[in-house]
Short mmCIF file of C-alpha atoms in Angstrom, two decimals:
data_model
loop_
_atom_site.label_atom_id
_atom_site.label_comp_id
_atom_site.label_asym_id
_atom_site.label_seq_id
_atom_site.Cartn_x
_atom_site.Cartn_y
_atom_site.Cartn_z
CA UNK F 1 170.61 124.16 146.98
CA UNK F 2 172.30 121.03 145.85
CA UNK F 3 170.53 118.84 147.70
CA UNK F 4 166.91 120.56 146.38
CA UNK F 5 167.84 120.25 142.59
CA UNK F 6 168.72 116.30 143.37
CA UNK F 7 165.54 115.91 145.07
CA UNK F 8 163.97 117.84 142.29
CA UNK F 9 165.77 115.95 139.67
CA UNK F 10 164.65 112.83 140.97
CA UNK F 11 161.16 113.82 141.77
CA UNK F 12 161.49 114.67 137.64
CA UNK F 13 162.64 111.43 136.45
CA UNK F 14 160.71 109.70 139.11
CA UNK F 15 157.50 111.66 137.13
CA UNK F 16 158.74 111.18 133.57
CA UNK F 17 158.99 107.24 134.71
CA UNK F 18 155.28 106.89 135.50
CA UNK F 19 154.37 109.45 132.87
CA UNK F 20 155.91 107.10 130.36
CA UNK F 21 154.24 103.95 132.15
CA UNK F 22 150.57 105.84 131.49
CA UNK F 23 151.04 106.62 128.26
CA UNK F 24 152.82 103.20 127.29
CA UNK F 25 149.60 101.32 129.11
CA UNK F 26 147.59 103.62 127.03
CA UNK F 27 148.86 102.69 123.77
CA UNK F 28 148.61 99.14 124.82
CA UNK F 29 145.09 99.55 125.53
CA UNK F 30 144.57 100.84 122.42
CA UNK F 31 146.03 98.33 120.61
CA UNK F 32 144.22 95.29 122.42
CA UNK F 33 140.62 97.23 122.65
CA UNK F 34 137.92 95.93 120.66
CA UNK F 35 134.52 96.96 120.41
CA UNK F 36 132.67 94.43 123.19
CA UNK F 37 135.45 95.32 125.70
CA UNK F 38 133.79 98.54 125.77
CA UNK F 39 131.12 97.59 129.12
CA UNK F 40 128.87 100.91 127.69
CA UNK F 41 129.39 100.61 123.95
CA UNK F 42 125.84 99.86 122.52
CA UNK F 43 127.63 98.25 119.36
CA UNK F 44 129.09 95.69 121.11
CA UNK F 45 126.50 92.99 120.11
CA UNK F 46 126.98 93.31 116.92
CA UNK F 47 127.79 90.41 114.62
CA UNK F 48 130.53 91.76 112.73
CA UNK F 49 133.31 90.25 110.28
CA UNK F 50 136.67 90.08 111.48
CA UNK F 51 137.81 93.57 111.68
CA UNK F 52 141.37 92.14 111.79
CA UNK F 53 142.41 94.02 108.13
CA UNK F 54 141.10 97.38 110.04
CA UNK F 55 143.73 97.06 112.79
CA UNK F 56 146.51 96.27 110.05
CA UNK F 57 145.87 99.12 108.00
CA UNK F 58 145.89 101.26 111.16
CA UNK F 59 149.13 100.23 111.86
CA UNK F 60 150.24 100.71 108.73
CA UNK F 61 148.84 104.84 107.99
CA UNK F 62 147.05 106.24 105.28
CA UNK F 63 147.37 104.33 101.86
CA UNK F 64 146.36 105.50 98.41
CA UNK F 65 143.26 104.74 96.53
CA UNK F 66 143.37 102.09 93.53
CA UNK F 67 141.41 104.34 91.78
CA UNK F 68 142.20 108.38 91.89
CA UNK F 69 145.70 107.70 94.33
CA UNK F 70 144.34 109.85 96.69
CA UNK F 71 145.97 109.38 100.27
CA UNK F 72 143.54 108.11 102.56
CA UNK F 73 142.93 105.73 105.21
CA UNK F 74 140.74 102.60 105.67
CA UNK F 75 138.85 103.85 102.34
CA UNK F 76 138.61 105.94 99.16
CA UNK F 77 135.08 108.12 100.28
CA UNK F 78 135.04 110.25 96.65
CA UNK F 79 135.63 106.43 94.98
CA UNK F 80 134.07 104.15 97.13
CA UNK F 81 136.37 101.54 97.56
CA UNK F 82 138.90 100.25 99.46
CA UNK F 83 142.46 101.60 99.84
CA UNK F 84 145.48 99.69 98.97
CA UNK F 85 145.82 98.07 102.20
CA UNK F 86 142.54 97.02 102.49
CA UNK F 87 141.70 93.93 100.34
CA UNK F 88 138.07 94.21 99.08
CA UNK F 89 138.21 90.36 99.84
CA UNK F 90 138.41 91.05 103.29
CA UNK F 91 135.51 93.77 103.43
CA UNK F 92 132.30 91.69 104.58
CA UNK F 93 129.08 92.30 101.60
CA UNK F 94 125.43 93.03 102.95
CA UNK F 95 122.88 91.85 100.72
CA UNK F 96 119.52 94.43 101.31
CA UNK F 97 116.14 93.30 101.07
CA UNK F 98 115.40 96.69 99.55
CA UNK F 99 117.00 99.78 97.45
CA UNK F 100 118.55 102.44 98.89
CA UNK F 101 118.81 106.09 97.36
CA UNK F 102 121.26 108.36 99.18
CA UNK F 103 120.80 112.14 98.47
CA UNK F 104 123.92 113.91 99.66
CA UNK F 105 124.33 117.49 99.98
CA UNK F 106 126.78 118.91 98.11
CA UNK F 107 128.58 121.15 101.26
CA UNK F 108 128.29 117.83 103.34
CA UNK F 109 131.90 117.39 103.62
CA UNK F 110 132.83 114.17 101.91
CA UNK F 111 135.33 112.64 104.44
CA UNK F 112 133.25 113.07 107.37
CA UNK F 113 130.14 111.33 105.94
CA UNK F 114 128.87 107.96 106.81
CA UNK F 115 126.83 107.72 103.81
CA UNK F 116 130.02 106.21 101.48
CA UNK F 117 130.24 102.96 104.20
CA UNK F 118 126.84 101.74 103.20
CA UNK F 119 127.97 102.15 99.33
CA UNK F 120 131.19 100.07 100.39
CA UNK F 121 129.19 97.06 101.79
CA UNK F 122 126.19 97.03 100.18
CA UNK F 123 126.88 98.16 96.98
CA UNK F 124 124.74 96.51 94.90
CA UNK F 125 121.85 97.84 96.96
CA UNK F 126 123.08 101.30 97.65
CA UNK F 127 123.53 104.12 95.15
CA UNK F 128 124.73 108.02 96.71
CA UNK F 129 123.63 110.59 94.36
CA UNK F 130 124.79 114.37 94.62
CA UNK F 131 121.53 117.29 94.96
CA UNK F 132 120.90 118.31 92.84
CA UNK F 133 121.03 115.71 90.76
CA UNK F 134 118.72 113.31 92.17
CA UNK F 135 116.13 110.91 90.33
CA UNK F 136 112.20 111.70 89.57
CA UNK F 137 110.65 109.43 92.40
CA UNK F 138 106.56 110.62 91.17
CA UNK F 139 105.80 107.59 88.86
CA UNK F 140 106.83 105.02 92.19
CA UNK F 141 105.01 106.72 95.27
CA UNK F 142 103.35 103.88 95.92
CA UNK F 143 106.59 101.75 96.90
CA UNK F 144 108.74 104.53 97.76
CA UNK F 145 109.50 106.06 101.41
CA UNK F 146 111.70 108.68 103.05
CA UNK F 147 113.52 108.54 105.85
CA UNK F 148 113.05 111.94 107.31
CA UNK F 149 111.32 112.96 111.08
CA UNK F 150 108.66 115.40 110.54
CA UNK F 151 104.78 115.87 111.96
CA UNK F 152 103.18 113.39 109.15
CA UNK F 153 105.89 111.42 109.50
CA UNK F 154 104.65 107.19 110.71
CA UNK F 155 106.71 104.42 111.95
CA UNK F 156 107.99 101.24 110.44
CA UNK F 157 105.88 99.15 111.42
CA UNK F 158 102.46 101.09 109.90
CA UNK F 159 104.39 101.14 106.20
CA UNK F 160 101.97 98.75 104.59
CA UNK F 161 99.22 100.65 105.89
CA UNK F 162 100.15 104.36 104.67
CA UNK F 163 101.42 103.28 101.61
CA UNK F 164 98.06 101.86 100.39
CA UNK F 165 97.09 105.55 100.11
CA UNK F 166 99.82 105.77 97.35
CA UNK F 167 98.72 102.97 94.96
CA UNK F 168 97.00 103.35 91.71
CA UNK F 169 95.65 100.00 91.99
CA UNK F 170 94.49 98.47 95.11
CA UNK F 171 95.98 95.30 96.73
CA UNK F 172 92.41 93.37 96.61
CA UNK F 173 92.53 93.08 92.45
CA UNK F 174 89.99 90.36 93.26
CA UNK F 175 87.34 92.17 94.87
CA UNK F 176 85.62 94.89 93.03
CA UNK F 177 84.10 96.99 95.87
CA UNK F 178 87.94 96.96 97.35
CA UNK F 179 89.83 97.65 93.90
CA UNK F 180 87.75 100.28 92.53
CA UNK F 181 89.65 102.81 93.80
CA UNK F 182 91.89 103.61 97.14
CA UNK F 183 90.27 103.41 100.04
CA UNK F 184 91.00 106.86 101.22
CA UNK F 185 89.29 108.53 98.33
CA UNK F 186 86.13 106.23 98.75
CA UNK F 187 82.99 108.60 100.18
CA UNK F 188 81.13 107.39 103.14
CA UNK F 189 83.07 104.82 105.19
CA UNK F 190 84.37 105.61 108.81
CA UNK F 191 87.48 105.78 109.56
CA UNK F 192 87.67 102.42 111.91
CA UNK F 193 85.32 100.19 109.07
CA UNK F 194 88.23 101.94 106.35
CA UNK F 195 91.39 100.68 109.11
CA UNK F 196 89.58 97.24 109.14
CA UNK F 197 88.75 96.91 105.66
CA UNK F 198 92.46 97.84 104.38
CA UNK F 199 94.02 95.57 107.29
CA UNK F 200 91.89 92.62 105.81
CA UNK F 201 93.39 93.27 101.76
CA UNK F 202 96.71 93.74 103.02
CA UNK F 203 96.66 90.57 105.25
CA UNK F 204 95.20 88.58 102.34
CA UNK F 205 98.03 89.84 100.48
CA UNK F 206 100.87 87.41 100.67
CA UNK F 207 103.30 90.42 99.31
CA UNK F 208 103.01 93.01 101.79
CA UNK F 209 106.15 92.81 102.87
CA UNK F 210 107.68 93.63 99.27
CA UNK F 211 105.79 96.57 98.25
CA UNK F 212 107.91 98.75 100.00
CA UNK F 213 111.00 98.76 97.10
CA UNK F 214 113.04 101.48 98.19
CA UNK F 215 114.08 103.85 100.54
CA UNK F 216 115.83 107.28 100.45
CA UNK F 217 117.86 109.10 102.59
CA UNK F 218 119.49 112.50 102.99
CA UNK F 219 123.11 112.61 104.08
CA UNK F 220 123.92 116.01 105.51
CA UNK F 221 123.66 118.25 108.61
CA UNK F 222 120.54 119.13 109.74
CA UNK F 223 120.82 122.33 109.55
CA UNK F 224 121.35 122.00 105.58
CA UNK F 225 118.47 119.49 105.04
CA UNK F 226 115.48 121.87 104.41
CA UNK F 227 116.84 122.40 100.76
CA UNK F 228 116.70 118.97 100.11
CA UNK F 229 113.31 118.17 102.24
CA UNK F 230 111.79 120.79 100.08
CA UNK F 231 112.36 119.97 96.56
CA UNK F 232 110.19 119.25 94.77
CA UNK F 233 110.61 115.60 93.60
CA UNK F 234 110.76 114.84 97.07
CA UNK F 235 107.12 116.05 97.85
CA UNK F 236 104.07 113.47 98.31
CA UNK F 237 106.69 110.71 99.68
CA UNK F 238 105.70 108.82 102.40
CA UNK F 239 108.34 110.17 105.31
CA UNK F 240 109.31 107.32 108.15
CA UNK F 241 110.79 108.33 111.52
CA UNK F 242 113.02 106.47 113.38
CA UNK F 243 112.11 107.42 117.02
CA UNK F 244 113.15 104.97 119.21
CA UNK F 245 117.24 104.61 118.47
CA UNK F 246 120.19 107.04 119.71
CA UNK F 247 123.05 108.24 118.19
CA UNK F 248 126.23 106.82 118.76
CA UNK F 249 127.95 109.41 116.41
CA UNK F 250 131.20 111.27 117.46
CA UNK F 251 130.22 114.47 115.07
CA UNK F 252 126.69 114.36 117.39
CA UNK F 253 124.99 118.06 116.29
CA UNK F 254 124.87 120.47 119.44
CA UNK F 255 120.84 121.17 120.27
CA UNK F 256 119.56 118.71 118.04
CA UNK F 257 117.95 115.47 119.96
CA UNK F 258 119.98 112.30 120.72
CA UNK F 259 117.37 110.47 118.23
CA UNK F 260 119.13 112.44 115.01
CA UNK F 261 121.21 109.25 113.60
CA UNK F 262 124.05 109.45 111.22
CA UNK F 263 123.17 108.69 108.10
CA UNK F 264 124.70 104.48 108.26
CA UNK F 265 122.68 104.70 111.94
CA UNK F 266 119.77 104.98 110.49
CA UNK F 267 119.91 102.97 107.19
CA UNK F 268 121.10 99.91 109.88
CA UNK F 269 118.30 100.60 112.74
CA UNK F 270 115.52 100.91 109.43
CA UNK F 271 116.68 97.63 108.18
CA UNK F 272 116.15 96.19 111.93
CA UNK F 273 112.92 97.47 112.17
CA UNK F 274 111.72 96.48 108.79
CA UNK F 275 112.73 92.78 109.32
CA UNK F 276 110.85 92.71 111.92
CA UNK F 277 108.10 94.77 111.57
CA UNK F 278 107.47 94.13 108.08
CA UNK F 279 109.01 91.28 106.98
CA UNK F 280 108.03 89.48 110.04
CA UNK F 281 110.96 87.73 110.54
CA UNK F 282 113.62 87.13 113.40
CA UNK F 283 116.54 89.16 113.20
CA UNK F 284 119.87 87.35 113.31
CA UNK F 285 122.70 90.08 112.81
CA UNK F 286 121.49 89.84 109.08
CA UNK F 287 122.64 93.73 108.59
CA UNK F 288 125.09 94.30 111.44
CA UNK F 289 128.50 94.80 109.16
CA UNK F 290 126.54 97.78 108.06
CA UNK F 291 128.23 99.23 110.87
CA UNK F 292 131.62 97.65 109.85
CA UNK F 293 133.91 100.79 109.54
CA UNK F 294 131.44 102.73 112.07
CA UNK F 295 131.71 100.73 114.88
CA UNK F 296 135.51 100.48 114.32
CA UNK F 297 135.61 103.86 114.03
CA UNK F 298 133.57 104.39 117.36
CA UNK F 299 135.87 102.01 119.33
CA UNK F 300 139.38 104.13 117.86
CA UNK F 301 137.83 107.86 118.80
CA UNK F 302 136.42 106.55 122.02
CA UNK F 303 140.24 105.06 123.31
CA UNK F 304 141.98 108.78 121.76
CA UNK F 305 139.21 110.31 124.03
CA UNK F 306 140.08 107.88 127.31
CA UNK F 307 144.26 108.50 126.16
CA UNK F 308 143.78 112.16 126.06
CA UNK F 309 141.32 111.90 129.25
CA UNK F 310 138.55 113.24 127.99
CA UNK F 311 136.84 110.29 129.74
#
């Protein structure tokens, strides 16, 4: 009996020993992992800033907001800014080529939103507004979309196209039998002769690109979005779908498709799209620290899950 609780004592500590090597391997990985270390991360292309001040003020815990002293960590996300430990000098800027409204449902619960890290780096371009309380968008239809998947809902790239249907005024101010009145209203024309006629104005307009001014967004769950979808001020928008990108979110919605983004998802994969599509121009990595915190964030829940192994 003495000699099986040795044995068992040392088959114990011999266990505890490589228990503690795991777990101190672990910790070490998740200390030295970065996002493009990940082989199957899709973010790991991006062109970020330094996310050196991220890994410091993980280190260091949850720190209090400059503003309301809240405990939190990395950021404030009822202030939108920075915690104490988290310089805004240090927090890379996006500059948008476009406005972005962010409607936010009021049971979307604030810390688990991705909505407040486009406020945080672009905030000049970004304002989050609380429903009800959202703006009258009727008198700017014409350069005003939605981001929101639906059966009349177009891509990026035909924008310029739908939105003609939304101007007072057409593009061709020059050309009488073009400007009298939108070409969708006008009696007698087929549809191909109206797609060619429209593609001509809006190629001889050097501006196409800008008439698009902003875009809106809902932040919530998807099962909560039909109270926002429905309102109202909302109605008549143009609605854009996103249909080619997948989530990388860790709060992905059981039964809903892996094309439902998170809310900075699909601000970042519009902005892609619109450069491209719209703007005509190559993209570079111009809006990539859109996905500053995210991708950080990503990286962090994806090494708990290999630790804890999920994986």
């Amino acid at each position: 009996q003495l000699t099986m609780s040795l044995n068992s004592s040392t088959l114990l500590n011999e266990e505890t020993s490589q228990e503690t090597k795991r777990n101190t391997k672990c910790l070490e990985s998740l200390e030295l992992q970065t996002p493009s270390s990940f082989q199957d991360n899709p973010l790991q292309r991006l062109q970020l800033a330094s996310q050196e001040v991220l890994e410091k003020a993980k280190k260091s815990g949850r720190s209090k907001c400059p503003q309301c002293s809240s405990s939190r960590m990395f950021y404030c996300y009822t202030c939108f800014v920075p915690v104490e430990t988290v310089p805004t000098k240090d927090i890379p800027t996006v500059k948008l080529p476009l406005k972005i409204d962010i409607i936010k449902h009021p049971n979307e619960t604030d810390g688990k939103s991705t909505a407040v890290h486009a406020k945080l780096l672009a905030p000049d371009d970004v304002t989050i507004y609380k429903y009800p309380c959202i703006p009258e968008y009727e008198e700017k239809r014409h350069e005003i979309a939605l981001i929101f998947p639906g059966p009349n809902s177009v891509s990026v790239k035909d924008i310029a196209f739908h939105l003609q249907k939304y101007t007072k005024k057409s593009v061709c101010d020059g050309d009488d039998d073009c400007s009298r009145e939108p070409f969708l209203k006008q009696a007698k024309i087929e549809p191909k002769e109206e797609e060619k006629n429209l593609n001509e104005c809006i190629s001889g307009n050097r501006s196409e690109g800008t008439r698009l001014k902003k875009i809106i967004f809902i932040d919530s769950t998807w099962n909560q979005t039909n109270k926002i979808i429905t309102d109202e001020r909302l109605q008549g928008l143009l609605q854009i779908e996103l249909k080619t990108r997948k989530t990388c979110f860790w709060r992905h919605q059981k039964g809903k498709p892996d094309t439902y983004l998170s809310t900075i998802e699909a601000i970042y994969y519009f902005l892609v799209d619109y450069h491209q599509e719209i703007l005509k121009e190559n993209y570079k990595g111009q809006y990539d620290n859109l996905l500053f915190f995210f991708s950080f964030m990503y990286t962090l829940i994806k090494n708990a899950k290999c630790c804890a192994g999920k994986e």
